[in-house]
PDB file of C-alpha atoms and ligand atoms in Angstrom:
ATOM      1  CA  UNK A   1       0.000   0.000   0.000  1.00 56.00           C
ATOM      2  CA  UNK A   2       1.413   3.545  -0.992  1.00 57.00           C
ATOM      3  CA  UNK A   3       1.484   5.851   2.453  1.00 80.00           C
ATOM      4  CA  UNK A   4       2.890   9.386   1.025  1.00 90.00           C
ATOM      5  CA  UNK A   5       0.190  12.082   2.052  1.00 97.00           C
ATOM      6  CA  UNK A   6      -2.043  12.879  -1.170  1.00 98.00           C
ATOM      7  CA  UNK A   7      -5.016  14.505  -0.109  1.00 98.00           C
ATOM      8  CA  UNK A   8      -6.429  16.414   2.867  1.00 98.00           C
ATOM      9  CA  UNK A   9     -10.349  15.700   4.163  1.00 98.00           C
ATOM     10  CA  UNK A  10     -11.578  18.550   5.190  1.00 98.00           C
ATOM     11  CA  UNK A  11     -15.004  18.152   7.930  1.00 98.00           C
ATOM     12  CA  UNK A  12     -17.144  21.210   7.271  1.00 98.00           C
ATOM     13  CA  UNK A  13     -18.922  22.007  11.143  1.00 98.00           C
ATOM     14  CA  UNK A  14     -16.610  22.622  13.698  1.00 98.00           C
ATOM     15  CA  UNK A  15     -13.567  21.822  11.731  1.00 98.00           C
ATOM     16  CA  UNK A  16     -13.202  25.033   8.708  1.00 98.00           C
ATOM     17  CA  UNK A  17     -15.901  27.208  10.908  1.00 98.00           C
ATOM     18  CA  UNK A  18     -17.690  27.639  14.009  1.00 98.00           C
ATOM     19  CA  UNK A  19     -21.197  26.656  12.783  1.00 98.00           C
ATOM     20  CA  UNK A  20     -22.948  24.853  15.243  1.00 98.00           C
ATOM     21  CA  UNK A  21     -23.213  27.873  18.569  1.00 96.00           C
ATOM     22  CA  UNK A  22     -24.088  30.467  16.555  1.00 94.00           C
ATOM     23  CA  UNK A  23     -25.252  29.096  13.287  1.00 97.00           C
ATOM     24  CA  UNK A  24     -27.290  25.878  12.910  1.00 98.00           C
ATOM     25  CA  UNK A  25     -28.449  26.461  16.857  1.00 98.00           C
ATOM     26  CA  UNK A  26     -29.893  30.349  15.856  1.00 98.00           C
ATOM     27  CA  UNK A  27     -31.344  28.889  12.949  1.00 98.00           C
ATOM     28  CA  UNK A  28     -32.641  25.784  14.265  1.00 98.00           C
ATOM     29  CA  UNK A  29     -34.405  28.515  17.198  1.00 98.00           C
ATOM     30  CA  UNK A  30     -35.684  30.775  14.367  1.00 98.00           C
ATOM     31  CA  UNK A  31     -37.530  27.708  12.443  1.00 98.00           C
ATOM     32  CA  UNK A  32     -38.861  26.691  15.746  1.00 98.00           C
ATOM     33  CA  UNK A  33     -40.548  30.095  16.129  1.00 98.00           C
ATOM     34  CA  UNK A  34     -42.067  30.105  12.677  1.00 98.00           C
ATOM     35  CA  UNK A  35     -43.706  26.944  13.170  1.00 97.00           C
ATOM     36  CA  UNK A  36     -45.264  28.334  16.215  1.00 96.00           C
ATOM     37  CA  UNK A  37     -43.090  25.537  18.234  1.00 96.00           C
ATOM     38  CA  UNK A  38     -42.123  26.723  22.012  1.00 95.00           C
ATOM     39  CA  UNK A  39     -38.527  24.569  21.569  1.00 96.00           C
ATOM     40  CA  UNK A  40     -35.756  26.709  21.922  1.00 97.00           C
ATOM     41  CA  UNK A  41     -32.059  24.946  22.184  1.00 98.00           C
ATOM     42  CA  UNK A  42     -29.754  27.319  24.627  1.00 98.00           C
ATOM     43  CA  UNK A  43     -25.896  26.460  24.010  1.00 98.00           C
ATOM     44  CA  UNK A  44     -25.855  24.217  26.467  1.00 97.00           C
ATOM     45  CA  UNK A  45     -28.732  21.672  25.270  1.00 97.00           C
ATOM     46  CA  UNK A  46     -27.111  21.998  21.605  1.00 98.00           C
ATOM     47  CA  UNK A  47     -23.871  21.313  22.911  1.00 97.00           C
ATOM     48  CA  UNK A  48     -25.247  18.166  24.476  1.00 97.00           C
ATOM     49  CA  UNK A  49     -28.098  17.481  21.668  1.00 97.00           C
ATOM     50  CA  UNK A  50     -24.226  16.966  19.049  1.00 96.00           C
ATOM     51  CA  UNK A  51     -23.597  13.753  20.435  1.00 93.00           C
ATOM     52  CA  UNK A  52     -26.551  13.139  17.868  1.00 96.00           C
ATOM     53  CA  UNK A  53     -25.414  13.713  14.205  1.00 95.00           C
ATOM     54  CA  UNK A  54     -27.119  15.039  11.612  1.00 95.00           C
ATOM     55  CA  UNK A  55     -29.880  18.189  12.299  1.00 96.00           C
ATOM     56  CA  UNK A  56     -31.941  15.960  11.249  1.00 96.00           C
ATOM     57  CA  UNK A  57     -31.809  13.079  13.836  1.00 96.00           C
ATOM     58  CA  UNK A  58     -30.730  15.395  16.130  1.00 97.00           C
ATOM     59  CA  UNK A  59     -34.061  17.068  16.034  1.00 98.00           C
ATOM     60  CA  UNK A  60     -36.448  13.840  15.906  1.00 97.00           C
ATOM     61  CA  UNK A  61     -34.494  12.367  18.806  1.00 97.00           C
ATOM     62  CA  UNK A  62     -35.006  15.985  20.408  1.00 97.00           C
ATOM     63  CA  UNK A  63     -38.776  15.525  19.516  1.00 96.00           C
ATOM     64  CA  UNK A  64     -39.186  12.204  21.607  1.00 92.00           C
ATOM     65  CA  UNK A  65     -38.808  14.027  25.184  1.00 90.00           C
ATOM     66  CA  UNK A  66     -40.827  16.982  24.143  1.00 93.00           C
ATOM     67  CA  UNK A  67     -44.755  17.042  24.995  1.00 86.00           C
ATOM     68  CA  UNK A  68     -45.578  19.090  22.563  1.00 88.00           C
ATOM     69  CA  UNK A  69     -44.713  17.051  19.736  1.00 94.00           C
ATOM     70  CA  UNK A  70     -46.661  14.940  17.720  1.00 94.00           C
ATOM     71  CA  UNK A  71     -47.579  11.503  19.033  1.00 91.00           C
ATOM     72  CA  UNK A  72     -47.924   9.708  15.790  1.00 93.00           C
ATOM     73  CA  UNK A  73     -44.093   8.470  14.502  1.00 91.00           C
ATOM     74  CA  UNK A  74     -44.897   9.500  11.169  1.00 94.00           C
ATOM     75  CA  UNK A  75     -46.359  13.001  12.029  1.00 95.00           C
ATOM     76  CA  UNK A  76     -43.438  13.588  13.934  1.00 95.00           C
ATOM     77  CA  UNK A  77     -41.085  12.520  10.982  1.00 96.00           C
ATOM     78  CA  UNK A  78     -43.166  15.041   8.645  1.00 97.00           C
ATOM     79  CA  UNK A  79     -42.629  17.766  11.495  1.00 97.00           C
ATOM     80  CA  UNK A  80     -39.502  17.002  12.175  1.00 97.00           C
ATOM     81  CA  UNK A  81     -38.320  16.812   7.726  1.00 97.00           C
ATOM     82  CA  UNK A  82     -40.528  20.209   7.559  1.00 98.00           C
ATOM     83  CA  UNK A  83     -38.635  22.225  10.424  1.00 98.00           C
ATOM     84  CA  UNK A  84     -35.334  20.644   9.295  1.00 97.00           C
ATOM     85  CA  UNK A  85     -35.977  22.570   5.910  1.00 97.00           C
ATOM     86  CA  UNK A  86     -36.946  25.366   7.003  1.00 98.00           C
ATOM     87  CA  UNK A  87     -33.535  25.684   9.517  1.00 98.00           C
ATOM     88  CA  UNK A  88     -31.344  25.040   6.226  1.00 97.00           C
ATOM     89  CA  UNK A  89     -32.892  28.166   4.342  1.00 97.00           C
ATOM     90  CA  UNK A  90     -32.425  29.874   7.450  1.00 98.00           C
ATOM     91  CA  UNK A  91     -28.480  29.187   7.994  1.00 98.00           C
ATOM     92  CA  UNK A  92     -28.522  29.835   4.115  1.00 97.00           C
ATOM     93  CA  UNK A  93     -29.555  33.276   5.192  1.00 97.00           C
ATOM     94  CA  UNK A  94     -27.315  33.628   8.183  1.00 97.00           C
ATOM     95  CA  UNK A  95     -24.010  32.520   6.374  1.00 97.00           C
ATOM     96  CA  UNK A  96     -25.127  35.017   3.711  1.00 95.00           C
ATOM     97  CA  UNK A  97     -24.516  37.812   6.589  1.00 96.00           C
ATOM     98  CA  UNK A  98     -20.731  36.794   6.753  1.00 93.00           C
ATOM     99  CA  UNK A  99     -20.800  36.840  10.344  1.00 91.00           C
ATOM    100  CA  UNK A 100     -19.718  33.234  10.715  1.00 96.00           C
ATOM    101  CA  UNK A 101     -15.502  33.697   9.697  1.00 96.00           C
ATOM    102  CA  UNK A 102     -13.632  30.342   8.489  1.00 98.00           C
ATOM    103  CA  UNK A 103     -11.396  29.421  11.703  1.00 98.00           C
ATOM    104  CA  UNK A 104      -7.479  30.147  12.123  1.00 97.00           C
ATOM    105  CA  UNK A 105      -4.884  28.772   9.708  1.00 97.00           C
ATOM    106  CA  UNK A 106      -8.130  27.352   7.560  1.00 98.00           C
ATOM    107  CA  UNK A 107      -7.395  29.116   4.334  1.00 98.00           C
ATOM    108  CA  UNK A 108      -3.704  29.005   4.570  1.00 98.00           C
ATOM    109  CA  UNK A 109      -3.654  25.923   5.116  1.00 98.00           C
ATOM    110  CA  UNK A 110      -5.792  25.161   2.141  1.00 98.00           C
ATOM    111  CA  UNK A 111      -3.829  27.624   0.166  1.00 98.00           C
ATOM    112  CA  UNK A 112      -0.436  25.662   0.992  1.00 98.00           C
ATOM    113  CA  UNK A 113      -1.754  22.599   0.071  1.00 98.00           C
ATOM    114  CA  UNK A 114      -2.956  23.051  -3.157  1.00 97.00           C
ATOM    115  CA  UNK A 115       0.142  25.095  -3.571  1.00 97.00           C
ATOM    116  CA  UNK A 116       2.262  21.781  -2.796  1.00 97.00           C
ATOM    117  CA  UNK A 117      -0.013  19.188  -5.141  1.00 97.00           C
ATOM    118  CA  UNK A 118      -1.814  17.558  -2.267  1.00 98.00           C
ATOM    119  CA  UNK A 119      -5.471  17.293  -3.230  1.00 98.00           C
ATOM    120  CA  UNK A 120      -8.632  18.592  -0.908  1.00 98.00           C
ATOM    121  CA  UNK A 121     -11.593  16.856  -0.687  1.00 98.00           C
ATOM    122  CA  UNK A 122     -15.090  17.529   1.937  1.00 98.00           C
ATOM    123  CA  UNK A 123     -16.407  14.744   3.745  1.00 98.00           C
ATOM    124  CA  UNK A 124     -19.341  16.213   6.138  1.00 98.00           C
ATOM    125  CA  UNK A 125     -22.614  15.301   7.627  1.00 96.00           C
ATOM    126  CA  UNK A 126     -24.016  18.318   6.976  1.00 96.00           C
ATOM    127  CA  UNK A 127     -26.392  18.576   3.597  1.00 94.00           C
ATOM    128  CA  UNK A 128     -24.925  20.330   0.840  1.00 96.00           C
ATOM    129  CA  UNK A 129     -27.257  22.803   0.679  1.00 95.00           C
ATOM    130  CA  UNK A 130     -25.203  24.130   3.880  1.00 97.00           C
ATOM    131  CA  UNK A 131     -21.602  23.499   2.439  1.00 98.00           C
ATOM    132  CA  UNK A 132     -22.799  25.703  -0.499  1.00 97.00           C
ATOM    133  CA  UNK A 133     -24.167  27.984   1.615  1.00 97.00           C
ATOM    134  CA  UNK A 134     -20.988  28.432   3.571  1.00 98.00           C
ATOM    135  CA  UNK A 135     -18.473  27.859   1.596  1.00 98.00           C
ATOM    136  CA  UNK A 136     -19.206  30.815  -1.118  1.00 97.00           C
ATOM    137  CA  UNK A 137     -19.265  32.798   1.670  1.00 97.00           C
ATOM    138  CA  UNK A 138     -15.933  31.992   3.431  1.00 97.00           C
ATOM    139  CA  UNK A 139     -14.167  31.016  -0.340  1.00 97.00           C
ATOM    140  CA  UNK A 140     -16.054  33.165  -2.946  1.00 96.00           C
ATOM    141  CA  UNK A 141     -18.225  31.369  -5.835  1.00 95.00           C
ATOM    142  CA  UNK A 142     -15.701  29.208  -7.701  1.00 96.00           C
ATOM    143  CA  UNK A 143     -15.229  27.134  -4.183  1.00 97.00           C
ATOM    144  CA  UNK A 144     -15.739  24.175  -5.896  1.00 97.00           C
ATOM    145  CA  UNK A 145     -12.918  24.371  -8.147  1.00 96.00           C
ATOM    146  CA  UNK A 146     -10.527  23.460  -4.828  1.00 96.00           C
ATOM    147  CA  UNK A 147     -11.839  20.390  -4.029  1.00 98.00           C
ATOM    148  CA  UNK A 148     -11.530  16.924  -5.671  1.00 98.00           C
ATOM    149  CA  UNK A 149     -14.963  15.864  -3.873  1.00 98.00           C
ATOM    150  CA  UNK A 150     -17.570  17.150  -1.677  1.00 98.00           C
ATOM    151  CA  UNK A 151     -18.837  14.495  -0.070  1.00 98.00           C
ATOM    152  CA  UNK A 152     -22.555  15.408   2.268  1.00 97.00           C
ATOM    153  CA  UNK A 153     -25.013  14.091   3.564  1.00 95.00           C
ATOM    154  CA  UNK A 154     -27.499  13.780   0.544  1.00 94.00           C
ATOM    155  CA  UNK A 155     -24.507  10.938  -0.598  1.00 97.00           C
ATOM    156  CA  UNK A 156     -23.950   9.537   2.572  1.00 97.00           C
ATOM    157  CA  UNK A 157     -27.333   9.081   4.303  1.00 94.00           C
ATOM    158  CA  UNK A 158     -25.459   6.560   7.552  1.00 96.00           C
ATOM    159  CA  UNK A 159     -23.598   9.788   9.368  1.00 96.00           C
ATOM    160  CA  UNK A 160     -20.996  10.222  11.065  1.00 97.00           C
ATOM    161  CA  UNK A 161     -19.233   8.268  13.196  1.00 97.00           C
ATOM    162  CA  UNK A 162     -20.278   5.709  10.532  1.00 98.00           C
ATOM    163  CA  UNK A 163     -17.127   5.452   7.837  1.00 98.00           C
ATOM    164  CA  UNK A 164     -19.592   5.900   4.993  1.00 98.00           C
ATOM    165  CA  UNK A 165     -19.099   9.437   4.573  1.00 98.00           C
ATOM    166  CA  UNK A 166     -15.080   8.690   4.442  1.00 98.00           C
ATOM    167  CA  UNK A 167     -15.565   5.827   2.321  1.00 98.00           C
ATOM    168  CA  UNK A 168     -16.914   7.387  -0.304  1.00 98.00           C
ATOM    169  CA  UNK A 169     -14.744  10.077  -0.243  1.00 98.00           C
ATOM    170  CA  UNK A 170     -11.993   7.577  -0.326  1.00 98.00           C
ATOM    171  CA  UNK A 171     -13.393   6.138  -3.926  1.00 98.00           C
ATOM    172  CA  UNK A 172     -14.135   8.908  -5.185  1.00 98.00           C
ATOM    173  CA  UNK A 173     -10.386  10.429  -5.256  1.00 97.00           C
ATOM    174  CA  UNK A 174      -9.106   7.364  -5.976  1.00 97.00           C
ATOM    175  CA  UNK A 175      -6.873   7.255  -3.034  1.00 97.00           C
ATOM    176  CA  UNK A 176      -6.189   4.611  -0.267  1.00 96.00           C
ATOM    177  CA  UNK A 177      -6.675   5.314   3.699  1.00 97.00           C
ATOM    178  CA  UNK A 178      -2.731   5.388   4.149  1.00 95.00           C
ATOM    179  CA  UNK A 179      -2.637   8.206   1.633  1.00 97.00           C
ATOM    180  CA  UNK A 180      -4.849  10.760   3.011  1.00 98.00           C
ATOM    181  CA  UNK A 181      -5.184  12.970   6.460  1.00 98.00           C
ATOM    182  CA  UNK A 182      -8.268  13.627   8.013  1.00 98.00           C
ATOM    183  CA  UNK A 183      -9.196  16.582   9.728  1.00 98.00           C
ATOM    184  CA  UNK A 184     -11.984  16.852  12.136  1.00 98.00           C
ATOM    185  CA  UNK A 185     -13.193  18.471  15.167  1.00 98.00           C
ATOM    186  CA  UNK A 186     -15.139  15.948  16.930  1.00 97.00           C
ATOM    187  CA  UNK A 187     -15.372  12.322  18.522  1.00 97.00           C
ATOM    188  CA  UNK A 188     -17.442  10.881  15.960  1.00 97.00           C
ATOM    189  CA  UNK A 189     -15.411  12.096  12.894  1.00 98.00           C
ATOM    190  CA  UNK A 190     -12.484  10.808  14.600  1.00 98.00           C
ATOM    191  CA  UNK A 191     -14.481   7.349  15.169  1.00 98.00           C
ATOM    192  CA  UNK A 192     -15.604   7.654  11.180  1.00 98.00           C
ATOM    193  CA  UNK A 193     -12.401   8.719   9.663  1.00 98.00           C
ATOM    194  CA  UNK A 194      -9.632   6.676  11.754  1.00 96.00           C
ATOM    195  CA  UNK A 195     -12.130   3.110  11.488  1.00 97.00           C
ATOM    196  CA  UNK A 196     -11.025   3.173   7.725  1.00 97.00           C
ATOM    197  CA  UNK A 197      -7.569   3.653   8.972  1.00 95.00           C
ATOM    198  CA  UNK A 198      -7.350   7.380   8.187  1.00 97.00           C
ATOM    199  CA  UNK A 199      -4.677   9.327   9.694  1.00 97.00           C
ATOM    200  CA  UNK A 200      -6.901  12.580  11.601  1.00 98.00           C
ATOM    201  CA  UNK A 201      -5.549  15.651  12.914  1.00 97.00           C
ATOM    202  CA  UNK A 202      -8.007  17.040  15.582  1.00 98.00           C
ATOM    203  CA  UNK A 203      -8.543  20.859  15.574  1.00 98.00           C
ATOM    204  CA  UNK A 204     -10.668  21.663  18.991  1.00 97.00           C
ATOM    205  CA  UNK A 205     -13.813  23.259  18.206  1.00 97.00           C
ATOM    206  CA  UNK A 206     -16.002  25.031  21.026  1.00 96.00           C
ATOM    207  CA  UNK A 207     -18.508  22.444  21.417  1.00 97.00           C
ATOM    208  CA  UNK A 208     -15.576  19.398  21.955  1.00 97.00           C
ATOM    209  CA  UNK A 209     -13.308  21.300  23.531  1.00 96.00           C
ATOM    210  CA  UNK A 210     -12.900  19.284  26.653  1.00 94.00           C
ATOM    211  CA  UNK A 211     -12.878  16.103  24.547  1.00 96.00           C
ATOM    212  CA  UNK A 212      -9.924  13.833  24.680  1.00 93.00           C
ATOM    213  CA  UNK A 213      -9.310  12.310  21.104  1.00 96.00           C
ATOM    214  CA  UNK A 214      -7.728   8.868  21.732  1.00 94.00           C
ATOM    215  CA  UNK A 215      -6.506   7.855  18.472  1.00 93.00           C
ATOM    216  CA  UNK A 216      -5.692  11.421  16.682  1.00 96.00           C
ATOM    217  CA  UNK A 217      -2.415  11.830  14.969  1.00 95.00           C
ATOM    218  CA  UNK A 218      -2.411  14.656  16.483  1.00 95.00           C
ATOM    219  CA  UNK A 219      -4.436  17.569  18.426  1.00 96.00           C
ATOM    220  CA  UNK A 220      -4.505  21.404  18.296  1.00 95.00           C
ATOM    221  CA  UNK A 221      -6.731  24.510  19.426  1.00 95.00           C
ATOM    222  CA  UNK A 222      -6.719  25.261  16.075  1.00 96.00           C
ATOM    223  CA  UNK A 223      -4.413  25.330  13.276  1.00 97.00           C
ATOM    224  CA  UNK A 224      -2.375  28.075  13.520  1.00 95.00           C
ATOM    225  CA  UNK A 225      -2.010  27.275  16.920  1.00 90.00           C
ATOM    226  CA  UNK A 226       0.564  24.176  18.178  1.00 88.00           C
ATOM    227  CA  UNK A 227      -0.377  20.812  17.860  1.00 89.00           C
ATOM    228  CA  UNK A 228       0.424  17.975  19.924  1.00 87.00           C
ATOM    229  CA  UNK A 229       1.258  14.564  18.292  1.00 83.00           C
ATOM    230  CA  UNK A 230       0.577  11.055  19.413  1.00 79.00           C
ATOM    231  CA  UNK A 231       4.225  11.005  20.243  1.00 76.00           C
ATOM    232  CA  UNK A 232       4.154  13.648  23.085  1.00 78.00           C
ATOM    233  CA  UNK A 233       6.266  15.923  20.593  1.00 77.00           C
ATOM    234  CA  UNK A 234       4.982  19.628  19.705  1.00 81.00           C
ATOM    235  CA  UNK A 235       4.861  21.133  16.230  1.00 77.00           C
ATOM    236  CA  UNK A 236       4.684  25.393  16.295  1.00 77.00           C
ATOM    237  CA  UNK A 237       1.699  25.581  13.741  1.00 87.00           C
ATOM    238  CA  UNK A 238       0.354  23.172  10.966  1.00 94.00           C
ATOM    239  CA  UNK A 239       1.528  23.660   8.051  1.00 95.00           C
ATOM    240  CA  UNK A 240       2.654  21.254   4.728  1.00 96.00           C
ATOM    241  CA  UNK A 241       5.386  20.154   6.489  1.00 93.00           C
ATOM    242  CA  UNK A 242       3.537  19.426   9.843  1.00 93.00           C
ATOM    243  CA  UNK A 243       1.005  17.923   7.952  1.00 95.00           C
ATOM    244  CA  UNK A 244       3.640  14.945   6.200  1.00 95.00           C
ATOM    245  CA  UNK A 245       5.753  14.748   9.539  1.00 92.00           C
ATOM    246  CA  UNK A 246       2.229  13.794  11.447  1.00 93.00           C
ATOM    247  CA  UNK A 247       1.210  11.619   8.344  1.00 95.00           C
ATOM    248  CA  UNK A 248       4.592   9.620   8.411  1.00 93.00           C
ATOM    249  CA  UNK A 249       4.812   9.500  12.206  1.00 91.00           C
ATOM    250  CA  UNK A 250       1.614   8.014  11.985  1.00 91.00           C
ATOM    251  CA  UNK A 251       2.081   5.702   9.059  1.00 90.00           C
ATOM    252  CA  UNK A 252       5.424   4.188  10.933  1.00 89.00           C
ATOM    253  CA  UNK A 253       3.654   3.703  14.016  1.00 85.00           C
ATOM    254  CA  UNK A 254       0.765   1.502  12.385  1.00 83.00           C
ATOM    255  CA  UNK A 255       3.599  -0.381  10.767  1.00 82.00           C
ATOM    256  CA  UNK A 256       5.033  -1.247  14.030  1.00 84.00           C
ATOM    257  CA  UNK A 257       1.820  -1.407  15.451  1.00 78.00           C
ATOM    258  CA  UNK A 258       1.412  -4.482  12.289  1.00 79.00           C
ATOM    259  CA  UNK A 259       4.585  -6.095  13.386  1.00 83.00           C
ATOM    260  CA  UNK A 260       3.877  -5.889  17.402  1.00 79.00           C
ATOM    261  CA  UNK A 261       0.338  -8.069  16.603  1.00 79.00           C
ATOM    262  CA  UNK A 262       1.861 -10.401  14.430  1.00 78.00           C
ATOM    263  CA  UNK A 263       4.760 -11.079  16.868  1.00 82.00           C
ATOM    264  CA  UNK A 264       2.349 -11.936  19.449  1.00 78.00           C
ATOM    265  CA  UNK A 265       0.814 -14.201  17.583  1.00 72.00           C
TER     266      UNK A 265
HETATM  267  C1  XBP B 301     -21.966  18.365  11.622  1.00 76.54           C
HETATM  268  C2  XBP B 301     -23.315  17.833  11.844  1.00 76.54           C
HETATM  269  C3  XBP B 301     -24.464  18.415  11.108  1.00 76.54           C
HETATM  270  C4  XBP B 301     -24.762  19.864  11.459  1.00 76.54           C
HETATM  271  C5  XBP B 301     -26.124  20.313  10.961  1.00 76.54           C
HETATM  272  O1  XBP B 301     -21.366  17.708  10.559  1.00 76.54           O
HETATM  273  O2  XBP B 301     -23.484  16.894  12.599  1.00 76.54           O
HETATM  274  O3  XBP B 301     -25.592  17.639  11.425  1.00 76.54           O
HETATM  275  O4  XBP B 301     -24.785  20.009  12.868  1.00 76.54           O
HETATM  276  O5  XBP B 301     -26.273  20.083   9.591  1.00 76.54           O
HETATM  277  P1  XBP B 301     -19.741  17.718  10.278  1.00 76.54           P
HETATM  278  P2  XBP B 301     -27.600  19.381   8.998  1.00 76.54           P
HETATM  279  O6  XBP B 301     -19.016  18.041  11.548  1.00 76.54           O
HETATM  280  O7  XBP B 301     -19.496  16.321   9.782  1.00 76.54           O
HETATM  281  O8  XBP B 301     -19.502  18.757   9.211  1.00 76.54           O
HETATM  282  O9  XBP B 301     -28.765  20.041   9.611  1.00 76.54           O
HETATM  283  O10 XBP B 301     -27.509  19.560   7.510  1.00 76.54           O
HETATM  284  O11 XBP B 301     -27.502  17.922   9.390  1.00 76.54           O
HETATM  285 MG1   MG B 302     -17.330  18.552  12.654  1.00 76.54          MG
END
């Protein structure tokens, strides 16, 4: 299997942008008013409600402890499909308002890359509809033209920490898992990306914060900030060359991981 570091996965929420506190929560509260629904999520509740992916799910599973919802499983799938619509046009509208800014190092880093030949590709839970939505904001209207892929929800209906989303990625750029870095921001895109074998690079996003990522290549607050690697040692920022030193660190230790579990066998 060929290990040099070919592409970069970028995760959309949490990972290039703070979405999720003051984006798909706000909007999420403003569909809720519309429909004449007395839900509103504080931070706290959506911080706890992310454990569920997808705003979808996330919502229906919401719905089960809440009185006021429907009792019938299919009216509260309708509800729940008709609110969930309604929040997407509404982050449309709130991304339009560029107050949502891509996070530290996010654009340099993507700059570098495609400056050193080492593809980018999107593999995200979120529906495309939102990845539009935020990315012509944060990257102007030709977006597209930097990635390889974009891989959403509307492909990948199992989400996150299910591999699915990685998977397809993973076929679509033609690329093996020893030839591509993840990065993510949360538990279960470390859980989907690294159960395919994909070295990930966790950048700490407000709502994981306090997570510990067992497993990560490496960790940082964000990524122009320092990152600390599997190996205890420190890197100053991420860039290319952080990037391949993490990826071969990485690719050596699940090599002698390989030989350790054969030698006890
Ligand atoms: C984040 C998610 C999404 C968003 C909301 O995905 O779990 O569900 O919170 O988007 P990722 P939708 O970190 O993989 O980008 O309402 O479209 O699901
Ligand atoms: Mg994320």
């Amino acid at each position: 299997m060929r290990t040099t570091l070919s592409a970069l996965i970028w995760d959309v929420d949490g990972t290039v942008a703070e979405t999720e506190r003051d984006g798909h929560r706000l909007a999420f509260n403003q569909a809720f008013e519309e429909f004449g629904l007395p839900w509103r999520w504080d931070v706290q509740t959506y911080g706890a409600l992310l454990r569920v992916t997808g705003g979808f799910e996330r919502l229906l599973y919401d719905m089960r402890s809440r009185a006021q919802a429907p009792s019938s499983p299919r009216e509260r799938d309708r509800l729940a499909h008709s609110v969930h619509r309604r929040k997407n046009e509404l982050y449309a509208c709130l991304m339009k308002k560029g107050e949502i800014r891509a996070r530290p190092g996010v654009s340099r880093l993507m700059d570098e890359c495609e400056s050193a030949g080492i593809s980018q590709a999107v593999a995200t839970t979120t529906s495309r509809a939102n990845v539009e939505a935020l990315f012509s904001t944060l990257f102007g209207a030709h977006w597209h033209e930097r990635f390889v892929t974009v891989v959403c929800a509307d492909d990948a209906p199992a989400k996150k920490p299910d591999p699915l989303v990685y998977r397809i990625a993973l076929q679509r750029i033609g690329l093996d898992a020893g030839q591509v870095l993840a990065v993510e921001d949360s538990p279960h895109g470390l859980e989907a990306a690294s159960s395919l074998g994909i070295c990930t690079l966790i950048t700490r996003s407000q709502y994981f914060a306090a997570d510990a990522f067992p497993g990560a290549a490496g960790v940082c607050d964000d990524l122009d900030g320092a990152v600390e690697c599997a190996d205890g040692r420190r890197s100053m920022r991420i860039d290319v060359r952080a990037l391949r030193a993490i990826h071969a660190t990485w690719q050596r230790d699940l090599r002698l991981r390989a030989i350790a579990n054969l030698e006890r066998r």
